[in-house]
Amino acid sequence: MTKKNNLFANLKSDFASGLVVFLVALPLCLGIAMASGAPLFSGIIAGVVGGIVVGYLSKSHISVSGPAAGLTAIVLTAITDLGAFDIFLTAVFIAGAIQLILGFVKAGSISNYFPTNVIEGMLAGIGIIIVLKQLPHAFGYDSDFEGDLAFMQKDGSNTFSSLAGIVDYIQIGSIVITLISLTILISWDKVPFLKKLKLVPSALIAVTIGVILNEIFIGTGSTLAIGKEHLVSLPVPSSLEEFKSIIVTPNFSGIANPKVWVIALTIAIVASIETLLSIEAADRMDVQKRYTDTNVELKAQGIGNMISSLLGGLPLTSVIVRTSANSNSGAKSKMSAIIHGLLLLVSVLAIPVILNKIPLATLAAILILVGYKLAKPATFKHFWEKGKYQFVPFIATLLAVVFLDLLKGVTLGIIISIIFVLKGNLQRAYLFRKEEYADGDVIHIDLAQEVSFLNKAAIKQTLSQIPENSKVIIDAKDTVYIAHDILDLIHEFKTTRAMDDNIKVKLRGFKKAYQLENTIDSQNHVTIEHYYDAAKRVMVTRELADDEFLEEEKNI
C-alpha cells in the first residue's frame, strides 16, 4: 500500500536533502546539455521542470527528475539530423505526449517484471561508474563532462584511460579541496555536536568551505588556486534581453517531418524505460518502503517533457544519480525534489556569479560518497550468499552497466534471470525416485503441477535412460496442465520403448482436466487416457483406478 505524506510534514529534512540534490544537479544539468550539443540553459530548464512540475505530479516520494545522461547520444544525433534545436524541441513535445498516452494505457506496469537482483545490479553498476567518473574531477582533470555515465567517452578515450590520464593533469588545489570536502562529509554524522545541525547538510558546508578556500588561494596568489576551467560554469546573462534570447521555443512547422516523429518515439521509449528503472530503484532505496504508481509517473514525465520543450528545455527522465543523492540525504517526501527545482530556478536567476565559484572537486567528493553507498561491499556479499541464481544476474547487470550502458545492462540481467527461471522450471518438471523392493526396484516419475513443452527435453532424456526390464510408475495426480507434446512422449514410451525393452509401465492420476487430449490422429496416435478406458473417456479418475492399481503394483 502506498503511504501518504503531507508535503510540509518533513520540511526540515526535505529542505536539507533538496539543497544537496540542487548542488549535485547544477553541474549535471550543465554537463549533460553541453554533451548533447544543446544550449547550456536548456539543461537547467529541464532540471527546474523536472524538480517542480514532475516532482509535484509524481507519486514517487524520493525520485528526482531532470536531464539524463542516457539520452545525450540520442539528443546530439537528433539535433544534428534535424539541423535546428527548435525543431528538436517539437520532437520532445511529441515524446511527452506519447508518454502521457502510455500512462493512460497503464504501460507502467511492466516495471513489476524487473527482478530485484537486476535493479540492485544496475544501482551498484551506476555507483561504480560515479566513483570512476568523479575521481578525475577530484584530482583536477576535467576533460569529461559532468554527468557522463558512458564507458566510451566523446573524446575517444574511456573511463579507465581517463583514470590513467590523471597523472598528467594533477591539480594540487583540487586534491586539497577534495580531501577537505570528504573529511567534512564523512565526519558530519559522526561528530556529536555536528549531528544536531540536521537542517544544515554537510554537502552545503563542504561546498561553502571549498569556495572560501579557493577564494583564499586566488587572493593570495597561491599555486593551489583552482582555475575557471575547474569550476561550475553557468551562463550569466548581462541583460534582460540577453536572458530572453536564451529561451528557445519549439518550431511546430517541423511536425510534418517524419524524422521528428521517429526521434520523438525513440525519446519516449528510452525515457520511459529509464524512468521506470529509476522508479523501481527509488522504491528499493526508500527506507519507508513506499510504492510508486508507475502509470501516474509516466503521465507526470509526459507532462514534464511537454512543458520542458515549450520552455526550451532538454528531455527529462527520473534520474538515479540525483535520486540516490536525495535518498542518502534523508529525503522523506517529494517536497525535496520540488525544493531542488525551486533552488535551481532562483539561484540561476539571482546568484549565477556565486555558483560559478563552486569547485568541481567539491561536487566530486559529494558524488563519490553517493557512488560508494550504491556499490558498497555489503551489497555484493548479500547476493553472493543468496547463491548463483541471484548473484550471476546481479554481477552480469553490474558489469554490463559499467562497460556498455544502463539499458543494455538491465536487458542482459533480465535475459539471464529468465534463462535461470526456465532452467529451474525444467528441473522441477517432475520428481524422479526409486523404491527398492525384494522382487525388484520400482521407478517413480511424479509430474509437477505444470508440465509444458519446455520440459520435453528433460523428460525425454529421463525416459531414455530407464534401463531394460524396469518397472515404472508415471504419476500425474498433482498436475493441472500437461502439454500435448508430453502426453505424446509418454504414450510413445509406453507403446514402443517399454514393449521393446520389457519395461512395465503404470500410468496413474491422469484427470479429466486433460480433455483437450481426447483425440486419435490419422497415424493411430492415441493419447494416454485411451489405455485406461475402453469407453474412450477423456481421463481415468484416480478413484476408479486405486483398487486396481494397488493390486497391479504388487504384481509389478
Coordinates of C-alpha atoms in Angstrom, one line a residue:
M1 CA 0.0 0.0 0.0
T2 CA 1.3 3.5 -0.8
K3 CA 1.8 5.6 2.3
K4 CA 0.5 9.2 2.0
N5 CA 2.6 12.1 3.5
N6 CA 1.8 15.8 3.9
L7 CA 4.2 17.7 1.7
F8 CA 5.2 20.0 4.5
A9 CA 5.3 17.4 7.3
N10 CA 9.0 16.8 7.0
L11 CA 10.1 20.2 5.7
K12 CA 13.4 20.4 7.7
S13 CA 14.8 17.1 6.3
D14 CA 13.3 17.7 2.9
F15 CA 14.8 21.1 2.6
A16 CA 18.3 19.8 3.6
S17 CA 18.1 16.9 1.1
G18 CA 16.7 19.2 -1.6
L19 CA 19.7 21.5 -1.1
V20 CA 22.1 18.6 -1.6
V21 CA 20.3 17.5 -4.7
F22 CA 20.4 21.1 -6.1
L23 CA 24.2 21.2 -5.6
V24 CA 24.6 17.8 -7.4
A25 CA 22.1 18.6 -10.1
L26 CA 23.5 22.0 -11.1
P27 CA 26.7 20.8 -12.8
L28 CA 25.0 17.7 -14.1
C29 CA 22.4 19.8 -15.9
L30 CA 25.1 21.9 -17.5
G31 CA 27.3 18.9 -18.4
I32 CA 24.5 16.9 -20.0
A33 CA 23.4 20.0 -22.0
M34 CA 27.0 20.5 -23.2
A35 CA 27.4 16.8 -24.2
S36 CA 24.0 16.9 -26.0
G37 CA 25.1 19.8 -28.2
A38 CA 22.3 21.9 -26.8
P39 CA 22.3 25.4 -25.2
L40 CA 23.6 25.2 -21.7
F41 CA 20.5 26.8 -20.2
S42 CA 18.3 24.0 -21.7
G43 CA 19.8 21.6 -19.2
I44 CA 18.9 24.0 -16.3
I45 CA 15.3 24.4 -17.7
A46 CA 14.9 20.6 -17.7
G47 CA 16.2 20.4 -14.2
V48 CA 13.8 23.1 -13.0
V49 CA 10.8 21.5 -14.7
G50 CA 11.8 18.0 -13.5
G51 CA 12.0 19.2 -10.0
I52 CA 8.9 21.4 -9.7
V53 CA 6.4 20.1 -12.3
V54 CA 7.3 16.3 -12.3
G55 CA 8.1 16.5 -8.6
Y56 CA 4.6 17.8 -7.8
L57 CA 2.7 15.5 -10.2
S58 CA 4.7 12.3 -9.4
K59 CA 3.6 9.8 -6.7
S60 CA 7.2 8.9 -6.0
H61 CA 8.4 10.1 -2.7
I62 CA 12.2 10.3 -3.3
S63 CA 12.7 10.2 -7.1
V64 CA 14.2 13.3 -8.7
S65 CA 13.8 14.0 -12.5
G66 CA 15.9 16.1 -14.8
P67 CA 18.0 15.8 -18.0
A68 CA 19.5 12.3 -18.3
A69 CA 22.9 11.2 -19.4
G70 CA 21.3 8.2 -21.1
L71 CA 19.7 10.5 -23.6
T72 CA 22.7 12.5 -24.6
A73 CA 23.7 10.4 -27.6
I74 CA 20.1 10.5 -28.9
V75 CA 19.7 14.2 -28.4
L76 CA 23.1 15.0 -30.0
T77 CA 22.3 12.9 -33.1
A78 CA 18.7 14.3 -33.3
I79 CA 19.8 17.9 -33.2
T80 CA 22.4 17.2 -35.9
D81 CA 19.9 15.3 -38.1
L82 CA 17.2 17.9 -37.7
G83 CA 19.6 20.8 -38.1
A84 CA 17.9 23.1 -35.6
F85 CA 17.3 23.0 -31.8
D86 CA 13.8 24.5 -32.1
I87 CA 12.7 21.7 -34.4
F88 CA 14.2 19.1 -32.0
L89 CA 12.0 20.7 -29.2
T90 CA 9.0 19.7 -31.3
A91 CA 10.1 16.1 -31.1
V92 CA 10.5 16.4 -27.3
F93 CA 6.9 17.8 -27.1
I94 CA 5.6 14.8 -29.1
A95 CA 7.6 12.4 -27.0
G96 CA 5.9 13.9 -23.9
A97 CA 2.5 13.4 -25.4
I98 CA 3.4 9.7 -26.2
Q99 CA 4.5 9.2 -22.6
L100 CA 1.2 10.7 -21.4
I101 CA -0.7 8.2 -23.6
L102 CA 1.5 5.3 -22.2
G103 CA 0.5 6.3 -18.7
F104 CA -3.2 6.2 -19.6
V105 CA -2.9 2.8 -21.2
K106 CA -1.1 1.6 -18.0
A107 CA 2.2 0.7 -19.7
G108 CA 4.0 1.5 -16.4
S109 CA 3.0 -1.9 -15.1
I110 CA 5.9 -3.5 -16.9
S111 CA 8.2 -2.3 -14.1
N112 CA 6.7 -5.0 -11.9
Y113 CA 8.7 -7.5 -14.0
F114 CA 12.1 -6.1 -13.3
P115 CA 13.9 -8.6 -11.0
T116 CA 15.2 -7.2 -7.7
N117 CA 18.7 -8.5 -8.3
V118 CA 18.9 -6.8 -11.7
I119 CA 17.8 -3.5 -10.2
E120 CA 20.4 -3.8 -7.4
G121 CA 23.0 -4.7 -10.0
M122 CA 22.1 -1.6 -12.0
L123 CA 22.4 0.5 -8.9
A124 CA 25.8 -1.0 -8.0
G125 CA 27.0 -0.5 -11.5
I126 CA 26.0 3.1 -11.6
G127 CA 27.7 3.5 -8.2
I128 CA 30.9 2.2 -9.6
I129 CA 30.6 4.5 -12.7
I130 CA 30.0 7.5 -10.5
V131 CA 33.2 6.8 -8.4
L132 CA 35.3 6.1 -11.5
K133 CA 34.0 9.2 -13.4
Q134 CA 34.4 11.5 -10.4
L135 CA 37.9 10.6 -9.5
P136 CA 39.4 12.6 -12.4
H137 CA 37.4 15.7 -11.3
A138 CA 38.6 15.1 -7.7
F139 CA 42.2 15.4 -9.0
G140 CA 41.5 18.4 -11.2
Y141 CA 41.3 16.6 -14.5
D142 CA 38.0 17.8 -16.1
S143 CA 38.3 16.6 -19.7
D144 CA 35.0 14.6 -19.5
F145 CA 31.7 16.4 -18.9
E146 CA 29.9 16.2 -15.6
G147 CA 27.1 13.6 -15.6
D148 CA 28.7 11.3 -18.3
L149 CA 28.0 7.6 -17.5
A150 CA 29.3 6.1 -20.7
F151 CA 32.4 3.9 -20.7
M152 CA 33.5 5.2 -24.1
Q153 CA 33.8 9.0 -24.0
K154 CA 33.3 11.6 -26.7
D155 CA 37.0 12.4 -27.0
G156 CA 37.8 8.8 -27.9
S157 CA 39.1 7.8 -24.5
N158 CA 37.3 5.6 -22.0
T159 CA 36.8 5.5 -18.2
F160 CA 40.0 3.7 -17.5
S161 CA 42.2 5.7 -19.8
S162 CA 40.8 8.9 -18.1
L163 CA 41.9 7.5 -14.8
A164 CA 45.4 6.8 -16.2
G165 CA 45.4 10.4 -17.6
I166 CA 45.0 11.9 -14.1
V167 CA 48.8 11.6 -13.6
D168 CA 49.5 14.2 -16.3
Y169 CA 46.9 16.7 -15.1
I170 CA 47.0 16.6 -11.3
Q171 CA 45.9 19.9 -9.8
I172 CA 47.1 20.1 -6.1
G173 CA 44.4 22.6 -5.2
S174 CA 41.6 20.3 -6.4
I175 CA 43.1 17.4 -4.4
V176 CA 43.3 19.5 -1.2
I177 CA 39.7 20.7 -1.6
T178 CA 38.5 17.1 -2.4
L179 CA 40.2 15.7 0.8
I180 CA 38.8 18.5 3.0
S181 CA 35.3 18.0 1.5
L182 CA 35.4 14.3 2.0
T183 CA 36.5 14.8 5.6
I184 CA 33.6 17.1 6.2
L185 CA 31.1 14.8 4.5
I186 CA 32.3 11.7 6.4
S187 CA 32.7 13.2 9.8
W188 CA 29.5 15.3 9.8
D189 CA 27.2 12.5 11.0
K190 CA 29.9 11.1 13.4
V191 CA 30.8 14.2 15.4
P192 CA 28.1 14.6 18.2
F193 CA 27.6 18.3 18.2
L194 CA 27.5 18.4 14.3
K195 CA 24.8 15.8 14.2
K196 CA 22.5 18.2 15.9
L197 CA 22.7 20.6 12.9
K198 CA 20.4 18.5 10.8
L199 CA 19.0 21.5 8.9
V200 CA 22.4 22.3 7.6
P201 CA 23.5 19.5 5.2
S202 CA 27.2 18.5 5.2
A203 CA 27.3 19.0 1.4
L204 CA 26.5 22.7 1.8
I205 CA 29.2 23.1 4.4
A206 CA 31.7 21.3 2.1
V207 CA 30.7 23.5 -0.9
T208 CA 31.0 26.7 1.2
I209 CA 34.4 25.7 2.6
G210 CA 35.5 24.7 -0.9
V211 CA 34.5 28.1 -2.3
I212 CA 36.1 30.0 0.6
L213 CA 39.4 28.1 0.3
N214 CA 39.7 28.6 -3.4
E215 CA 39.0 32.3 -3.0
I216 CA 41.8 32.5 -0.4
F217 CA 44.1 30.6 -2.8
I218 CA 43.2 33.1 -5.6
G219 CA 43.5 36.1 -3.3
T220 CA 47.0 35.1 -2.0
G221 CA 48.3 34.2 -5.5
S222 CA 48.8 30.6 -4.3
T223 CA 49.8 27.8 -6.7
L224 CA 46.9 25.9 -5.2
A225 CA 44.3 28.3 -6.8
I226 CA 41.8 26.4 -9.0
G227 CA 41.3 28.0 -12.4
K228 CA 38.0 28.8 -14.0
E229 CA 38.1 25.6 -16.1
H230 CA 37.8 23.6 -12.9
L231 CA 34.7 25.5 -11.6
V232 CA 31.0 25.3 -12.3
S233 CA 30.3 27.2 -15.5
L234 CA 26.8 28.7 -15.6
P235 CA 25.7 31.2 -18.3
V236 CA 25.4 34.7 -16.9
P237 CA 23.0 36.9 -18.9
S238 CA 24.1 40.6 -18.7
S239 CA 20.7 42.0 -19.6
L240 CA 17.0 41.1 -19.7
E241 CA 17.2 41.0 -23.5
E242 CA 20.1 38.5 -23.3
F243 CA 18.1 36.4 -20.9
K244 CA 15.1 36.3 -23.2
S245 CA 17.3 35.2 -26.0
I246 CA 18.3 32.2 -24.0
I247 CA 14.7 30.8 -24.1
V248 CA 14.0 28.8 -27.3
T249 CA 10.5 27.7 -28.2
P250 CA 9.5 24.7 -30.4
N251 CA 9.2 25.2 -34.1
F252 CA 6.0 23.3 -34.8
S253 CA 6.4 23.6 -38.5
G254 CA 8.6 20.5 -38.2
I255 CA 5.7 18.4 -37.1
A256 CA 5.2 17.1 -40.7
N257 CA 8.8 15.9 -40.8
P258 CA 8.9 12.1 -40.4
K259 CA 12.3 12.3 -38.7
V260 CA 10.7 14.3 -35.9
W261 CA 8.2 11.5 -35.2
V262 CA 10.9 8.8 -35.3
I263 CA 13.1 10.8 -32.8
A264 CA 10.0 11.5 -30.6
L265 CA 9.1 7.8 -30.4
T266 CA 12.8 7.0 -29.6
I267 CA 12.9 9.5 -26.9
A268 CA 9.6 8.5 -25.4
I269 CA 10.5 4.8 -25.3
V270 CA 14.1 5.3 -23.9
A271 CA 13.0 8.0 -21.4
S272 CA 10.1 5.8 -20.2
I273 CA 12.2 2.7 -19.7
E274 CA 14.9 4.7 -17.8
T275 CA 12.2 6.3 -15.7
L276 CA 10.6 3.0 -14.8
L277 CA 14.0 1.6 -13.9
S278 CA 14.8 4.6 -11.8
I279 CA 11.4 4.5 -10.0
E280 CA 12.0 0.8 -9.1
A281 CA 15.4 1.7 -7.8
A282 CA 13.9 4.6 -5.8
D283 CA 11.3 2.4 -4.2
R284 CA 14.1 0.0 -3.2
M285 CA 16.0 2.9 -1.6
D286 CA 13.0 4.3 0.2
V287 CA 13.5 3.4 3.9
Q288 CA 9.7 3.6 4.4
K289 CA 9.2 1.1 1.6
R290 CA 6.5 3.0 -0.2
Y291 CA 5.5 2.0 -3.7
T292 CA 5.1 4.4 -6.6
D293 CA 2.2 4.3 -9.1
T294 CA 4.3 3.9 -12.3
N295 CA 1.4 4.8 -14.6
V296 CA 1.0 8.1 -12.8
E297 CA 4.8 8.5 -13.1
L298 CA 4.6 8.1 -16.9
K299 CA 1.9 10.8 -17.1
A300 CA 4.0 13.1 -14.9
Q301 CA 7.0 12.6 -17.1
G302 CA 5.0 13.2 -20.2
I303 CA 3.6 16.5 -19.0
G304 CA 7.1 17.4 -17.8
N305 CA 8.6 16.8 -21.2
M306 CA 5.9 18.8 -22.9
I307 CA 6.4 21.8 -20.6
S308 CA 10.2 21.5 -20.8
S309 CA 10.1 21.6 -24.6
L310 CA 7.8 24.6 -24.6
L311 CA 10.4 26.5 -22.4
G312 CA 13.4 25.3 -24.5
G313 CA 14.5 22.5 -22.1
L314 CA 16.0 19.1 -22.8
P315 CA 14.0 15.9 -22.5
L316 CA 14.0 14.6 -18.9
T317 CA 13.6 11.3 -17.0
S318 CA 13.7 10.2 -13.4
V319 CA 17.4 10.1 -12.8
I320 CA 19.2 7.6 -10.5
V321 CA 22.2 9.8 -9.5
R322 CA 20.0 12.6 -8.2
T323 CA 17.6 10.2 -6.7
S324 CA 20.4 8.4 -4.9
A325 CA 21.7 11.7 -3.6
N326 CA 18.2 12.6 -2.4
S327 CA 17.7 9.3 -0.6
N328 CA 21.2 9.4 1.0
S329 CA 20.5 12.9 2.3
G330 CA 17.4 11.8 4.2
A331 CA 14.6 12.9 2.0
K332 CA 11.2 12.0 3.4
S333 CA 8.8 13.2 0.7
K334 CA 8.7 14.6 -2.8
M335 CA 8.9 18.1 -1.4
S336 CA 12.7 17.6 -1.5
A337 CA 12.6 17.2 -5.3
I338 CA 10.3 20.3 -5.6
I339 CA 12.7 22.3 -3.4
H340 CA 15.7 21.3 -5.6
G341 CA 13.8 22.6 -8.6
L342 CA 12.9 25.9 -6.9
L343 CA 16.6 26.4 -5.8
L344 CA 17.8 25.8 -9.3
L345 CA 15.3 28.4 -10.6
V346 CA 16.1 31.0 -8.0
S347 CA 19.9 30.5 -8.0
V348 CA 20.4 30.7 -11.7
L349 CA 18.4 33.9 -11.9
A350 CA 19.7 35.6 -8.7
I351 CA 23.2 34.3 -7.9
P352 CA 24.8 32.8 -11.0
V353 CA 28.2 34.5 -10.3
I354 CA 28.4 32.9 -6.8
L355 CA 27.5 29.5 -8.3
N356 CA 30.3 29.8 -10.8
K357 CA 32.8 29.9 -7.9
I358 CA 32.0 26.3 -6.8
P359 CA 34.9 23.9 -7.4
L360 CA 34.1 20.7 -9.3
A361 CA 36.4 18.9 -6.9
T362 CA 33.9 19.6 -4.0
L363 CA 31.0 18.2 -6.1
A364 CA 33.1 15.2 -7.0
A365 CA 33.6 14.5 -3.3
I366 CA 29.8 14.5 -2.8
L367 CA 29.2 12.2 -5.7
I368 CA 32.0 9.8 -4.8
L369 CA 30.2 9.1 -1.5
V370 CA 26.9 8.7 -3.3
G371 CA 28.5 6.2 -5.6
Y372 CA 30.1 4.3 -2.7
K373 CA 26.8 3.9 -0.9
L374 CA 25.2 2.5 -4.1
A375 CA 28.0 -0.1 -4.6
K376 CA 29.1 -0.8 -1.0
P377 CA 30.7 -4.3 -0.4
A378 CA 27.7 -5.4 1.7
T379 CA 25.6 -5.5 -1.4
F380 CA 28.0 -7.9 -3.2
K381 CA 28.2 -10.1 -0.1
H382 CA 24.4 -10.2 0.2
F383 CA 23.8 -11.5 -3.4
W384 CA 26.8 -13.9 -3.2
E385 CA 25.3 -15.5 -0.1
K386 CA 22.0 -15.9 -1.9
G387 CA 23.6 -18.3 -4.5
K388 CA 24.4 -18.2 -8.2
Y389 CA 20.8 -17.8 -9.4
Q390 CA 20.7 -14.4 -7.6
F391 CA 24.4 -13.4 -7.9
V392 CA 25.0 -14.1 -11.6
P393 CA 22.2 -11.8 -12.9
F394 CA 23.3 -9.2 -10.3
I395 CA 27.0 -9.2 -11.4
A396 CA 26.2 -9.5 -15.1
T397 CA 24.0 -6.4 -14.9
L398 CA 26.6 -4.5 -13.0
L399 CA 29.4 -5.2 -15.5
A400 CA 27.2 -4.5 -18.5
V401 CA 26.0 -1.2 -17.0
V402 CA 29.7 -0.2 -16.4
F403 CA 31.1 -1.3 -19.8
L404 CA 28.0 -0.8 -22.1
D405 CA 25.1 1.3 -20.8
L406 CA 22.2 1.2 -18.4
L407 CA 19.6 -0.2 -20.8
K408 CA 21.9 -2.9 -22.2
G409 CA 22.9 -3.9 -18.7
V410 CA 19.4 -4.3 -17.5
T411 CA 18.4 -6.2 -20.6
L412 CA 21.2 -8.6 -20.1
G413 CA 20.4 -9.1 -16.5
I414 CA 16.7 -9.8 -17.3
I415 CA 17.6 -12.3 -20.1
I416 CA 19.9 -14.2 -17.7
S417 CA 17.2 -14.2 -15.0
I418 CA 14.7 -15.6 -17.5
I419 CA 17.1 -18.3 -18.5
F420 CA 17.6 -19.2 -14.9
V421 CA 13.8 -19.3 -14.4
L422 CA 13.3 -21.5 -17.4
K423 CA 16.2 -23.8 -16.2
G424 CA 14.6 -24.0 -12.8
N425 CA 11.2 -24.9 -14.3
L426 CA 12.8 -27.6 -16.5
Q427 CA 14.5 -29.1 -13.5
R428 CA 11.2 -29.0 -11.5
A429 CA 9.1 -30.7 -14.2
Y430 CA 9.0 -33.9 -12.3
L431 CA 10.3 -35.8 -9.3
F432 CA 12.4 -38.9 -10.1
R433 CA 12.7 -41.5 -7.3
K434 CA 13.4 -45.2 -6.9
E435 CA 11.9 -47.5 -4.3
E436 CA 13.5 -50.8 -3.5
Y437 CA 11.5 -54.0 -3.1
A438 CA 12.5 -57.6 -2.6
D439 CA 11.3 -58.6 -6.0
G440 CA 12.9 -55.6 -7.8
D441 CA 13.0 -51.8 -7.7
V442 CA 10.2 -49.6 -8.8
I443 CA 10.9 -46.2 -10.5
H444 CA 8.5 -43.4 -9.8
I445 CA 8.2 -40.3 -12.0
D446 CA 5.9 -37.8 -10.3
L447 CA 4.9 -35.0 -12.7
A448 CA 4.8 -31.4 -11.4
Q449 CA 1.8 -29.1 -11.3
E450 CA 2.5 -27.7 -14.7
V451 CA 4.4 -29.6 -17.4
S452 CA 5.0 -27.6 -20.6
F453 CA 6.7 -28.2 -23.9
L454 CA 9.8 -26.7 -22.3
N455 CA 10.1 -29.8 -20.1
K456 CA 10.1 -32.1 -23.1
A457 CA 13.8 -32.5 -23.4
A458 CA 14.3 -33.3 -19.7
I459 CA 11.5 -35.8 -19.6
K460 CA 12.6 -37.4 -22.9
Q461 CA 16.2 -37.8 -21.5
T462 CA 14.9 -39.4 -18.3
L463 CA 12.7 -41.9 -20.1
S464 CA 15.5 -42.8 -22.5
Q465 CA 17.8 -43.6 -19.6
I466 CA 15.4 -46.1 -17.9
P467 CA 17.1 -49.5 -18.1
E468 CA 15.6 -52.6 -19.6
N469 CA 13.3 -54.9 -17.5
S470 CA 12.4 -51.9 -15.2
K471 CA 9.1 -51.2 -13.5
V472 CA 7.9 -47.6 -13.9
I473 CA 5.0 -45.6 -12.4
I474 CA 4.3 -42.2 -14.0
D475 CA 2.1 -40.2 -11.6
A476 CA 0.1 -37.1 -12.7
K477 CA -2.1 -36.8 -9.6
D478 CA -0.7 -33.3 -8.8
T479 CA -0.8 -31.8 -12.3
V480 CA -3.2 -29.2 -13.5
Y481 CA -1.7 -28.9 -17.0
I482 CA 0.3 -31.2 -19.3
A483 CA 1.3 -30.2 -22.8
H484 CA 0.2 -32.4 -25.7
D485 CA 3.9 -32.9 -26.5
I486 CA 4.5 -34.5 -23.1
L487 CA 1.4 -36.8 -23.4
D488 CA 2.6 -38.0 -26.8
L489 CA 6.1 -38.6 -25.4
I490 CA 4.7 -40.7 -22.6
H491 CA 2.4 -42.6 -25.0
E492 CA 5.3 -43.4 -27.3
F493 CA 7.4 -44.6 -24.4
K494 CA 4.6 -46.9 -23.1
T495 CA 3.7 -48.3 -26.5
T496 CA 7.1 -48.6 -28.2
R497 CA 10.2 -48.4 -26.0
A498 CA 8.6 -50.1 -23.0
M499 CA 7.4 -53.1 -25.1
D500 CA 10.8 -53.4 -26.9
D501 CA 12.8 -53.3 -23.6
N502 CA 10.4 -55.2 -21.4
I503 CA 9.6 -52.2 -19.2
K504 CA 6.4 -52.4 -17.2
V505 CA 4.7 -49.0 -17.2
K506 CA 1.8 -47.9 -15.0
L507 CA 0.1 -44.6 -15.6
R508 CA -1.7 -43.0 -12.7
G509 CA -3.8 -39.9 -11.9
F510 CA -4.4 -38.5 -15.4
K511 CA -7.5 -36.5 -14.7
K512 CA -10.4 -35.2 -16.7
A513 CA -8.8 -31.8 -16.8
Y514 CA -6.9 -33.0 -19.9
Q515 CA -10.0 -33.2 -22.2
L516 CA -8.0 -31.5 -25.0
E517 CA -6.0 -34.6 -25.4
N518 CA -9.1 -36.8 -26.1
T519 CA -8.2 -37.4 -29.8
I520 CA -6.9 -40.1 -32.1
D521 CA -5.0 -38.8 -35.1
S522 CA -4.7 -40.3 -38.6
Q523 CA -1.5 -42.1 -37.7
N524 CA -3.2 -44.1 -34.9
H525 CA -1.5 -41.7 -32.5
V526 CA -3.7 -42.0 -29.4
T527 CA -3.4 -40.2 -26.1
I528 CA -2.8 -41.8 -22.7
E529 CA -6.3 -42.0 -21.5
H530 CA -7.1 -44.5 -24.3
Y531 CA -5.2 -47.1 -22.3
Y532 CA -7.3 -46.6 -19.3
D533 CA -10.8 -46.5 -20.5
A534 CA -12.3 -48.8 -23.1
A535 CA -15.2 -46.4 -23.5
K536 CA -12.7 -43.8 -24.6
R537 CA -13.4 -41.4 -21.8
V538 CA -11.2 -38.4 -21.5
M539 CA -9.2 -39.5 -18.5
V540 CA -9.4 -42.2 -15.9
T541 CA -10.1 -40.8 -12.4
R542 CA -7.9 -41.9 -9.6
E543 CA -11.0 -43.2 -7.7
L544 CA -11.7 -45.9 -10.3
A545 CA -8.1 -46.9 -10.6
D546 CA -7.0 -47.0 -7.0
D547 CA -8.1 -50.5 -6.1
E548 CA -6.9 -52.0 -9.4
F549 CA -3.7 -50.1 -9.2
L550 CA -2.8 -51.3 -5.7
E551 CA -3.2 -54.9 -6.9
E552 CA -1.3 -54.4 -10.1
E553 CA 1.5 -52.5 -8.2
K554 CA 2.1 -55.7 -6.2
N555 CA 2.4 -57.7 -9.3
I556 CA 4.9 -55.2 -10.8

